[in-house]
PDB file of C-alpha atoms in Angstrom:
ATOM      1  CA  MET A 913    -123.298 -94.867   4.595  1.00 54.00           C
ATOM      2  CA  PRO A 914    -121.132 -92.536   2.491  1.00 61.00           C
ATOM      3  CA  ASN A 915    -118.999 -93.961  -0.277  1.00 62.00           C
ATOM      4  CA  ARG A 916    -115.372 -94.044   0.876  1.00 70.00           C
ATOM      5  CA  ASN A 917    -113.908 -95.331  -2.385  1.00 70.00           C
ATOM      6  CA  LYS A 918    -111.803 -92.725  -4.112  1.00 81.00           C
ATOM      7  CA  LEU A 919    -111.621 -92.775  -7.877  1.00 84.00           C
ATOM      8  CA  LEU A 920    -108.464 -91.688  -9.672  1.00 89.00           C
ATOM      9  CA  VAL A 921    -110.701 -89.523 -11.829  1.00 90.00           C
ATOM     10  CA  PRO A 922    -113.365 -88.032  -9.531  1.00 86.00           C
ATOM     11  CA  GLU A 923    -115.417 -86.950 -12.554  1.00 91.00           C
ATOM     12  CA  ALA A 924    -115.971 -90.649 -13.343  1.00 90.00           C
ATOM     13  CA  ARG A 925    -118.192 -91.194 -10.268  1.00 89.00           C
ATOM     14  CA  GLU A 926    -121.437 -90.731 -12.208  1.00 92.00           C
ATOM     15  CA  GLY A 927    -120.391 -93.224 -14.885  1.00 92.00           C
ATOM     16  CA  VAL A 928    -119.256 -95.791 -12.320  1.00 91.00           C
ATOM     17  CA  ASP A 929    -122.536 -95.409 -10.454  1.00 92.00           C
ATOM     18  CA  ARG A 930    -124.506 -95.927 -13.683  1.00 93.00           C
ATOM     19  CA  LEU A 931    -122.479 -99.065 -14.419  1.00 93.00           C
ATOM     20  CA  LYS A 932    -123.092-100.383 -10.903  1.00 92.00           C
ATOM     21  CA  ALA A 933    -126.841 -99.876 -11.291  1.00 93.00           C
ATOM     22  CA  LYS A 934    -126.795-101.543 -14.712  1.00 93.00           C
ATOM     23  CA  ILE A 935    -124.920-104.589 -13.403  1.00 92.00           C
ATOM     24  CA  ALA A 936    -127.333-104.948 -10.465  1.00 92.00           C
ATOM     25  CA  HIS A 937    -130.422-104.449 -12.667  1.00 92.00           C
ATOM     26  CA  THR A 938    -131.679-101.501 -10.641  1.00 92.00           C
ATOM     27  CA  ASP A 939    -132.386 -97.826 -11.269  1.00 92.00           C
ATOM     28  CA  LYS A 940    -130.410 -96.478  -8.329  1.00 92.00           C
ATOM     29  CA  PRO A 941    -126.746 -97.340  -7.637  1.00 91.00           C
ATOM     30  CA  GLU A 942    -127.318 -97.135  -3.867  1.00 91.00           C
ATOM     31  CA  ASN A 943    -129.708-100.102  -4.181  1.00 91.00           C
ATOM     32  CA  ALA A 944    -127.213-102.238  -6.110  1.00 92.00           C
ATOM     33  CA  LYS A 945    -125.826-104.066  -3.086  1.00 91.00           C
ATOM     34  CA  TYR A 946    -129.317-105.043  -1.931  1.00 93.00           C
ATOM     35  CA  GLU A 947    -130.210-106.436  -5.361  1.00 92.00           C
ATOM     36  CA  VAL A 948    -126.960-108.403  -5.523  1.00 92.00           C
ATOM     37  CA  ALA A 949    -127.504-109.665  -1.961  1.00 93.00           C
ATOM     38  CA  LYS A 950    -130.886-111.042  -3.038  1.00 92.00           C
ATOM     39  CA  GLU A 951    -129.277-112.728  -6.070  1.00 91.00           C
ATOM     40  CA  VAL A 952    -126.571-114.447  -4.007  1.00 91.00           C
ATOM     41  CA  GLY A 953    -128.872-115.270  -1.086  1.00 92.00           C
ATOM     42  CA  VAL A 954    -127.436-112.997   1.600  1.00 93.00           C
ATOM     43  CA  PRO A 955    -129.924-111.483   4.098  1.00 93.00           C
ATOM     44  CA  LEU A 956    -128.826-107.843   3.744  1.00 92.00           C
ATOM     45  CA  ASN A 957    -131.147-105.027   4.802  1.00 89.00           C
ATOM     46  CA  ASP A 958    -130.937-101.245   5.098  1.00 88.00           C
ATOM     47  CA  LYS A 959    -130.734-101.216   8.898  1.00 89.00           C
ATOM     48  CA  TYR A 960    -128.460-103.420  11.019  1.00 91.00           C
ATOM     49  CA  ASN A 961    -126.272-105.979   9.224  1.00 90.00           C
ATOM     50  CA  GLY A 962    -123.938-107.031  12.018  1.00 90.00           C
ATOM     51  CA  ASN A 963    -125.314-110.537  11.786  1.00 91.00           C
ATOM     52  CA  ILE A 964    -123.871-111.307   8.338  1.00 92.00           C
ATOM     53  CA  THR A 965    -120.484-112.972   8.099  1.00 93.00           C
ATOM     54  CA  SER A 966    -117.414-111.643   6.314  1.00 93.00           C
ATOM     55  CA  LYS A 967    -117.866-114.418   3.786  1.00 94.00           C
ATOM     56  CA  GLU A 968    -121.415-113.272   3.040  1.00 92.00           C
ATOM     57  CA  ALA A 969    -120.347-109.633   2.746  1.00 91.00           C
ATOM     58  CA  GLY A 970    -117.559-110.703   0.392  1.00 92.00           C
ATOM     59  CA  LYS A 971    -120.065-112.516  -1.794  1.00 91.00           C
ATOM     60  CA  ILE A 972    -121.922-109.264  -2.326  1.00 91.00           C
ATOM     61  CA  GLY A 973    -118.893-107.071  -3.010  1.00 90.00           C
ATOM     62  CA  GLY A 974    -117.071-109.735  -4.996  1.00 92.00           C
ATOM     63  CA  HIS A 975    -120.019-110.422  -7.241  1.00 90.00           C
ATOM     64  CA  LEU A 976    -120.763-106.774  -7.890  1.00 91.00           C
ATOM     65  CA  GLY A 977    -117.127-105.717  -8.277  1.00 91.00           C
ATOM     66  CA  GLY A 978    -116.234-108.679 -10.467  1.00 93.00           C
ATOM     67  CA  GLN A 979    -119.124-108.027 -12.821  1.00 93.00           C
ATOM     68  CA  MET A 980    -118.215-104.341 -13.005  1.00 93.00           C
ATOM     69  CA  VAL A 981    -114.598-105.155 -13.895  1.00 94.00           C
ATOM     70  CA  ARG A 982    -115.715-107.598 -16.598  1.00 95.00           C
ATOM     71  CA  GLU A 983    -118.003-104.979 -18.100  1.00 94.00           C
ATOM     72  CA  MET A 984    -115.274-102.302 -18.015  1.00 93.00           C
ATOM     73  CA  ILE A 985    -112.875-104.669 -19.799  1.00 95.00           C
ATOM     74  CA  LYS A 986    -115.497-105.322 -22.497  1.00 95.00           C
ATOM     75  CA  MET A 987    -115.989-101.580 -22.899  1.00 93.00           C
ATOM     76  CA  ALA A 988    -112.221-100.968 -23.156  1.00 94.00           C
ATOM     77  CA  GLU A 989    -111.779-103.759 -25.716  1.00 95.00           C
ATOM     78  CA  LYS A 990    -114.651-102.372 -27.773  1.00 94.00           C
ATOM     79  CA  ASN A 991    -113.069 -98.911 -27.594  1.00 93.00           C
ATOM     80  CA  LEU A 992    -109.687-100.251 -28.744  1.00 94.00           C
ATOM     81  CA  LYS A 993    -111.262-101.912 -31.790  1.00 90.00           C
ATOM     82  CA  LYS A 994    -112.561 -98.551 -33.051  1.00 78.00           C
TER      83      LYS A 994
END
């Protein structure tokens, strides 16, 4: 499925994808949600996922997004200290 999120700075896509992969402990950003799903115990696969609940889907996105925000804040704080 194509990424529908629009960044304010389109040139940042590569960096955001690298961060997503780093947070999920994977080499490819497109596999990040599957790795996070395994970590939080949600049965997500690459085919049909109509059987997962909104709560389960939120666990995946919330975990991944929350970790990404935390990491970006750390990076910004580190940058401000320079």
